[in-house]
Amino acid sequence: MQDRDLIVGVLAAQAGFVIALYNPVSQARPWQLATALERLRGHLPATTPTVFGRAVGRPDESIVVATLQSADPTSADMATLVIVGSAETRVVPRPGRAPLVYTPRSIGKAPA
């Protein structure tokens, strides 16, 4: 991530887009995810769902759903995909199973 990527991410968040950060952390750039999350916290509700998917599709897969406020950048590594929802993203609890996270395709009322 470069500074321009962070700026584009903030603009995308303000416009209501969901943001996906692939391979957000490495030994050479451990600070970038923390910076990105901090900037997004200034533009999205603290309760915005944030998903950390590590090693998705592999035997050691791990998926954690957090709020933007509680999202811990130190829990990500090069095998992690971080998805920061929009202000419209919802979490649906499923007892005994992982929650579903989704963002409606349309916001507000449909035009008449």
PDB file of N, CA, C and O in Angstrom, residues 1 22-34 73-80 82:
ATOM      1  N   MET A   1       0.834  -1.184   0.000  1.00  0.00           N
ATOM      2  CA  MET A   1       0.000   0.000   0.000  1.00  0.00           C
ATOM      3  C   MET A   1       0.876   1.244   0.000  1.00  0.00           C
ATOM      4  O   MET A   1       1.800   1.343   0.779  1.00  0.00           O
ATOM      5  N   TYR A  22      -5.736  -7.285   0.435  1.00  0.00           N
ATOM      6  CA  TYR A  22      -5.093  -8.581   0.261  1.00  0.00           C
ATOM      7  C   TYR A  22      -3.619  -8.473   0.613  1.00  0.00           C
ATOM      8  O   TYR A  22      -2.955  -7.533   0.187  1.00  0.00           O
ATOM      9  N   ASN A  23      -3.118  -9.419   1.369  1.00  0.00           N
ATOM     10  CA  ASN A  23      -1.715  -9.440   1.749  1.00  0.00           C
ATOM     11  C   ASN A  23      -1.334  -8.102   2.401  1.00  0.00           C
ATOM     12  O   ASN A  23      -0.425  -7.416   1.952  1.00  0.00           O
ATOM     13  N   PRO A  24      -2.048  -7.721   3.469  1.00  0.00           N
ATOM     14  CA  PRO A  24      -1.893  -6.371   4.010  1.00  0.00           C
ATOM     15  C   PRO A  24      -0.672  -6.135   4.890  1.00  0.00           C
ATOM     16  O   PRO A  24      -0.379  -5.000   5.232  1.00  0.00           O
ATOM     17  N   VAL A  25       0.041  -7.193   5.245  1.00  0.00           N
ATOM     18  CA  VAL A  25       1.155  -7.054   6.186  1.00  0.00           C
ATOM     19  C   VAL A  25       2.317  -7.932   5.719  1.00  0.00           C
ATOM     20  O   VAL A  25       2.107  -9.043   5.248  1.00  0.00           O
ATOM     21  N   SER A  26       3.517  -7.420   5.848  1.00  0.00           N
ATOM     22  CA  SER A  26       4.718  -8.222   5.613  1.00  0.00           C
ATOM     23  C   SER A  26       5.813  -7.728   6.546  1.00  0.00           C
ATOM     24  O   SER A  26       5.645  -6.715   7.228  1.00  0.00           O
ATOM     25  N   GLN A  27       6.935  -8.406   6.549  1.00  0.00           N
ATOM     26  CA  GLN A  27       8.039  -7.964   7.403  1.00  0.00           C
ATOM     27  C   GLN A  27       8.530  -6.584   6.982  1.00  0.00           C
ATOM     28  O   GLN A  27       8.943  -5.791   7.817  1.00  0.00           O
ATOM     29  N   ALA A  28       8.455  -6.287   5.685  1.00  0.00           N
ATOM     30  CA  ALA A  28       8.939  -4.997   5.192  1.00  0.00           C
ATOM     31  C   ALA A  28       7.956  -3.857   5.449  1.00  0.00           C
ATOM     32  O   ALA A  28       8.345  -2.702   5.453  1.00  0.00           O
ATOM     33  N   ARG A  29       6.690  -4.185   5.644  1.00  0.00           N
ATOM     34  CA  ARG A  29       5.676  -3.137   5.829  1.00  0.00           C
ATOM     35  C   ARG A  29       4.648  -3.529   6.891  1.00  0.00           C
ATOM     36  O   ARG A  29       3.458  -3.643   6.626  1.00  0.00           O
ATOM     37  N   PRO A  30       5.083  -3.718   8.123  1.00  0.00           N
ATOM     38  CA  PRO A  30       4.171  -4.141   9.185  1.00  0.00           C
ATOM     39  C   PRO A  30       3.217  -3.037   9.638  1.00  0.00           C
ATOM     40  O   PRO A  30       2.206  -3.323  10.263  1.00  0.00           O
ATOM     41  N   TRP A  31       3.491  -1.798   9.336  1.00  0.00           N
ATOM     42  CA  TRP A  31       2.726  -0.640   9.809  1.00  0.00           C
ATOM     43  C   TRP A  31       1.518  -0.303   8.949  1.00  0.00           C
ATOM     44  O   TRP A  31       0.616   0.398   9.390  1.00  0.00           O
ATOM     45  N   GLN A  32       1.479  -0.774   7.706  1.00  0.00           N
ATOM     46  CA  GLN A  32       0.473  -0.290   6.769  1.00  0.00           C
ATOM     47  C   GLN A  32      -0.963  -0.620   7.153  1.00  0.00           C
ATOM     48  O   GLN A  32      -1.848   0.215   7.002  1.00  0.00           O
ATOM     49  N   LEU A  33      -1.220  -1.813   7.633  1.00  0.00           N
ATOM     50  CA  LEU A  33      -2.595  -2.169   7.983  1.00  0.00           C
ATOM     51  C   LEU A  33      -3.086  -1.315   9.149  1.00  0.00           C
ATOM     52  O   LEU A  33      -4.220  -0.825   9.135  1.00  0.00           O
ATOM     53  N   ALA A  34      -2.260  -1.117  10.148  1.00  0.00           N
ATOM     54  CA  ALA A  34      -2.660  -0.273  11.288  1.00  0.00           C
ATOM     55  C   ALA A  34      -2.984   1.139  10.812  1.00  0.00           C
ATOM     56  O   ALA A  34      -3.978   1.733  11.243  1.00  0.00           O
ATOM     57  N   PRO A  73      -4.797  -5.068  13.924  1.00  0.00           N
ATOM     58  CA  PRO A  73      -3.927  -5.277  12.775  1.00  0.00           C
ATOM     59  C   PRO A  73      -2.824  -6.304  13.011  1.00  0.00           C
ATOM     60  O   PRO A  73      -2.311  -6.886  12.067  1.00  0.00           O
ATOM     61  N   THR A  74      -2.475  -6.565  14.271  1.00  0.00           N
ATOM     62  CA  THR A  74      -1.424  -7.542  14.549  1.00  0.00           C
ATOM     63  C   THR A  74      -1.902  -8.977  14.331  1.00  0.00           C
ATOM     64  O   THR A  74      -1.094  -9.891  14.333  1.00  0.00           O
ATOM     65  N   SER A  75      -3.213  -9.161  14.117  1.00  0.00           N
ATOM     66  CA  SER A  75      -3.715 -10.512  13.860  1.00  0.00           C
ATOM     67  C   SER A  75      -3.638 -10.885  12.388  1.00  0.00           C
ATOM     68  O   SER A  75      -3.998 -11.993  12.016  1.00  0.00           O
ATOM     69  N   ALA A  76      -3.146  -9.979  11.544  1.00  0.00           N
ATOM     70  CA  ALA A  76      -3.033 -10.244  10.112  1.00  0.00           C
ATOM     71  C   ALA A  76      -1.581 -10.524   9.730  1.00  0.00           C
ATOM     72  O   ALA A  76      -0.649 -10.069  10.387  1.00  0.00           O
ATOM     73  N   ASP A  77      -1.428 -11.290   8.654  1.00  0.00           N
ATOM     74  CA  ASP A  77      -0.105 -11.528   8.080  1.00  0.00           C
ATOM     75  C   ASP A  77      -0.255 -11.612   6.565  1.00  0.00           C
ATOM     76  O   ASP A  77      -1.295 -11.228   6.023  1.00  0.00           O
ATOM     77  N   MET A  78       0.763 -12.114   5.890  1.00  0.00           N
ATOM     78  CA  MET A  78       0.729 -12.151   4.427  1.00  0.00           C
ATOM     79  C   MET A  78      -0.337 -13.092   3.870  1.00  0.00           C
ATOM     80  O   MET A  78      -0.700 -12.986   2.703  1.00  0.00           O
ATOM     81  N   ALA A  79      -0.840 -14.001   4.675  1.00  0.00           N
ATOM     82  CA  ALA A  79      -1.853 -14.949   4.213  1.00  0.00           C
ATOM     83  C   ALA A  79      -3.269 -14.491   4.554  1.00  0.00           C
ATOM     84  O   ALA A  79      -4.218 -15.262   4.468  1.00  0.00           O
ATOM     85  N   THR A  80      -3.408 -13.231   4.947  1.00  0.00           N
ATOM     86  CA  THR A  80      -4.690 -12.720   5.418  1.00  0.00           C
ATOM     87  C   THR A  80      -5.335 -11.802   4.395  1.00  0.00           C
ATOM     88  O   THR A  80      -4.660 -10.975   3.783  1.00  0.00           O
ATOM     89  N   VAL A  82      -8.207  -8.938   4.492  1.00  0.00           N
ATOM     90  CA  VAL A  82      -9.000  -8.124   5.411  1.00  0.00           C
ATOM     91  C   VAL A  82     -10.073  -7.426   4.601  1.00  0.00           C
ATOM     92  O   VAL A  82      -9.780  -6.773   3.597  1.00  0.00           O
TER      93      VAL A  82
END
